[in-house]
Amino acid sequence: MTLLSRPTISIGDALSTLVRGELPVRFEAYDGSTAGPADADIRLELLTERGLRYLLTAPGDLGLVRAYVAGDLVLHGVHPGDPYRALALLRTGLHLRPPAPGEVVALLRGLGVVPLVPPSPPPQEQLPRWRRTVEGLRHSLGRDAGAIQHHYDVSNAFYRHVLGPSMTYTCAVYPEEGASLEIAQEHKYDLVARKLDLRPGQRLLDLGCGWGGMVLHAAREYGVRSLGVTLSRAQAEWAQERIHEEGLEELAEVRHLDYRLVPERDFDAISSIGLTEHIGVRNYPAYFGWARDRLRPGGRLLNHCITRHDNTRRATAGPFIDRYVFPDGELAGSGTIVAAVEDVGLEVQHHENFRAHYARTLTAWCANLVEHWEECVAEVGVGTARVWGLYMAGSRLGFEHNEIQLHHVLATRTDEQGSSGYPLRHTF
C-alpha cells in the first residue's frame, strides 16, 4: 500500500500536537521523524504505513495492539515477554488531548492517508462480539466451547513454559514473602481444600478444572473422589495423563465436558477456580443455582474468580481482552458475586480478596515467558507470544492499581431446618 498524497506533516510532529506535555518515551517513525526525549530508556518505533493506519483506524488501545502484535510497532528497552515497564510509563506519563473539531481531518490529509482504509487485523484477533452470532448466542454451549478453545487450546507446551510445572492458570496464594510460584500454587490448592473442609471419602466437583491441579491435589492429599470438567480438550487429555502417571485413577477423573452436562449430584464440595469470568453475569443465577442443586445439604461451594473493584461498571471487557485473550469474558464486582450466591439460597460464610497475590503471580508468569521466549515463539508464533506478554503485564498493572481484584467466596447449602453444618469459627 502506498500513500495517496504527499505528506505535508511528519508523523512525529502530528503526534506531538496531540500530546499534553512531553512524551514519556522516545518515538521514531519510518518517515524519519521523531518525538519525545532523545535519551529515553524506552523507544517506540513505528516501522510501516500499515502500522500508522492501525493506529489511526482503531479506537482506544486497539490500534496500538494491532500494530504491536503485527510487528509494525516495536518496543525497545523492554522484553516483549514482559513489557511492564513500558506500559507503566505510558500509563502515568502519556497524556493525549482530544483533537479540536476538524483537526482530525486536517491531520489525516497532512499525513497523506485520506481516504483512510483500515488494514486487516492480525490473525490473532477474534471478531468483535457483535459479529460472533454465527458461533451461536453468547454463552451457548457451542459458543462457550469456541471461546475456551481459543484461549486454552493454544499449546500445552507453551503453557508449561509460562505457568511452570504446576500447570496452574489461576492466581496463586503466596504464604510468605519470597515464596516461589510453585509453592504459592500448591498453597492455593491447599487453602481451597481447607476452606471446603475436604476429608477422605468425600466427593468434589471442580468446575472449569484446567489441567486438573485441584482434582489432583484433592485426590492425592485428602483422599477425595474428585471429578473435574473443562471445555478444553487439550487440558482434559493432559490432566488424564497426569492422573494416570500418579496412579490416581480410582479417585480422580477429568472430563472434556461442559459443566451444564454433568449428570452427578450430591457432591460434598464444589470448587470453581477461574470459571465465573467465562459464564456471563446474566447467567450467575443459573450458574450458582445449578451448583446449589449439585451439593448435598451441608455441602460447600468455593468460588475463585477475577472481579472488578466495584459493582457499577459494565461487565464486558475492553476490545483487547475481548478480541485477543478472553472472547465473551465478563467481570463483575465481588458484591455482585455474593448477591448472586445468596439469591439462590446459599449461605455465604467467608469472602476474601487476593488482589496483591495475582499481581505477584503475573510477575512470575512474565518472568517465565521471558526465560522461555524462544521456545514459546517456536510453539505459538511471535504474534501470539507478544499478545501474552502484553496481556499479562497489562493485567499486572490492573491488579496493582486496584482496577481488578481476585476474590474467594465460600458458601454452604443449608438443609430444610436451616442447618449448614458450618462450625462456629473458620477452621482454615
PDB file of C-alpha atoms in Angstrom, residues 154-155 157-163 365 368-382 384-385 388:
ATOM      1  CA  VAL A 154      -3.030 -22.719  22.389  1.00  0.00           C
ATOM      2  CA  SER A 155      -0.399 -25.342  23.217  1.00  0.00           C
ATOM      3  CA  ALA A 157       3.940 -26.953  25.830  1.00  0.00           C
ATOM      4  CA  PHE A 158       3.500 -23.156  25.679  1.00  0.00           C
ATOM      5  CA  TYR A 159       1.527 -23.163  28.918  1.00  0.00           C
ATOM      6  CA  ARG A 160       4.118 -25.395  30.563  1.00  0.00           C
ATOM      7  CA  HIS A 161       6.804 -22.800  29.790  1.00  0.00           C
ATOM      8  CA  VAL A 162       4.703 -19.888  31.088  1.00  0.00           C
ATOM      9  CA  LEU A 163       2.880 -21.425  34.044  1.00  0.00           C
ATOM     10  CA  TRP A 365       4.426 -15.767  34.621  1.00  0.00           C
ATOM     11  CA  ASN A 368       8.788 -17.437  32.767  1.00  0.00           C
ATOM     12  CA  LEU A 369       7.771 -16.116  29.342  1.00  0.00           C
ATOM     13  CA  VAL A 370      10.947 -14.044  29.118  1.00  0.00           C
ATOM     14  CA  GLU A 371      13.098 -17.006  30.179  1.00  0.00           C
ATOM     15  CA  HIS A 372      11.481 -19.332  27.631  1.00  0.00           C
ATOM     16  CA  TRP A 373      10.773 -16.766  24.915  1.00  0.00           C
ATOM     17  CA  GLU A 374      12.385 -18.644  22.041  1.00  0.00           C
ATOM     18  CA  GLU A 375      10.638 -21.902  22.936  1.00  0.00           C
ATOM     19  CA  CYS A 376       7.293 -20.117  23.262  1.00  0.00           C
ATOM     20  CA  VAL A 377       7.691 -18.372  19.902  1.00  0.00           C
ATOM     21  CA  ALA A 378       8.534 -21.716  18.325  1.00  0.00           C
ATOM     22  CA  GLU A 379       5.315 -23.161  19.780  1.00  0.00           C
ATOM     23  CA  VAL A 380       2.770 -20.434  19.020  1.00  0.00           C
ATOM     24  CA  GLY A 381       4.443 -17.802  16.820  1.00  0.00           C
ATOM     25  CA  VAL A 382       5.818 -14.403  17.704  1.00  0.00           C
ATOM     26  CA  THR A 384       0.717 -14.785  19.905  1.00  0.00           C
ATOM     27  CA  ALA A 385       3.711 -14.599  22.230  1.00  0.00           C
ATOM     28  CA  TRP A 388       0.593 -12.924  26.040  1.00  0.00           C
TER      29      TRP A 388
END
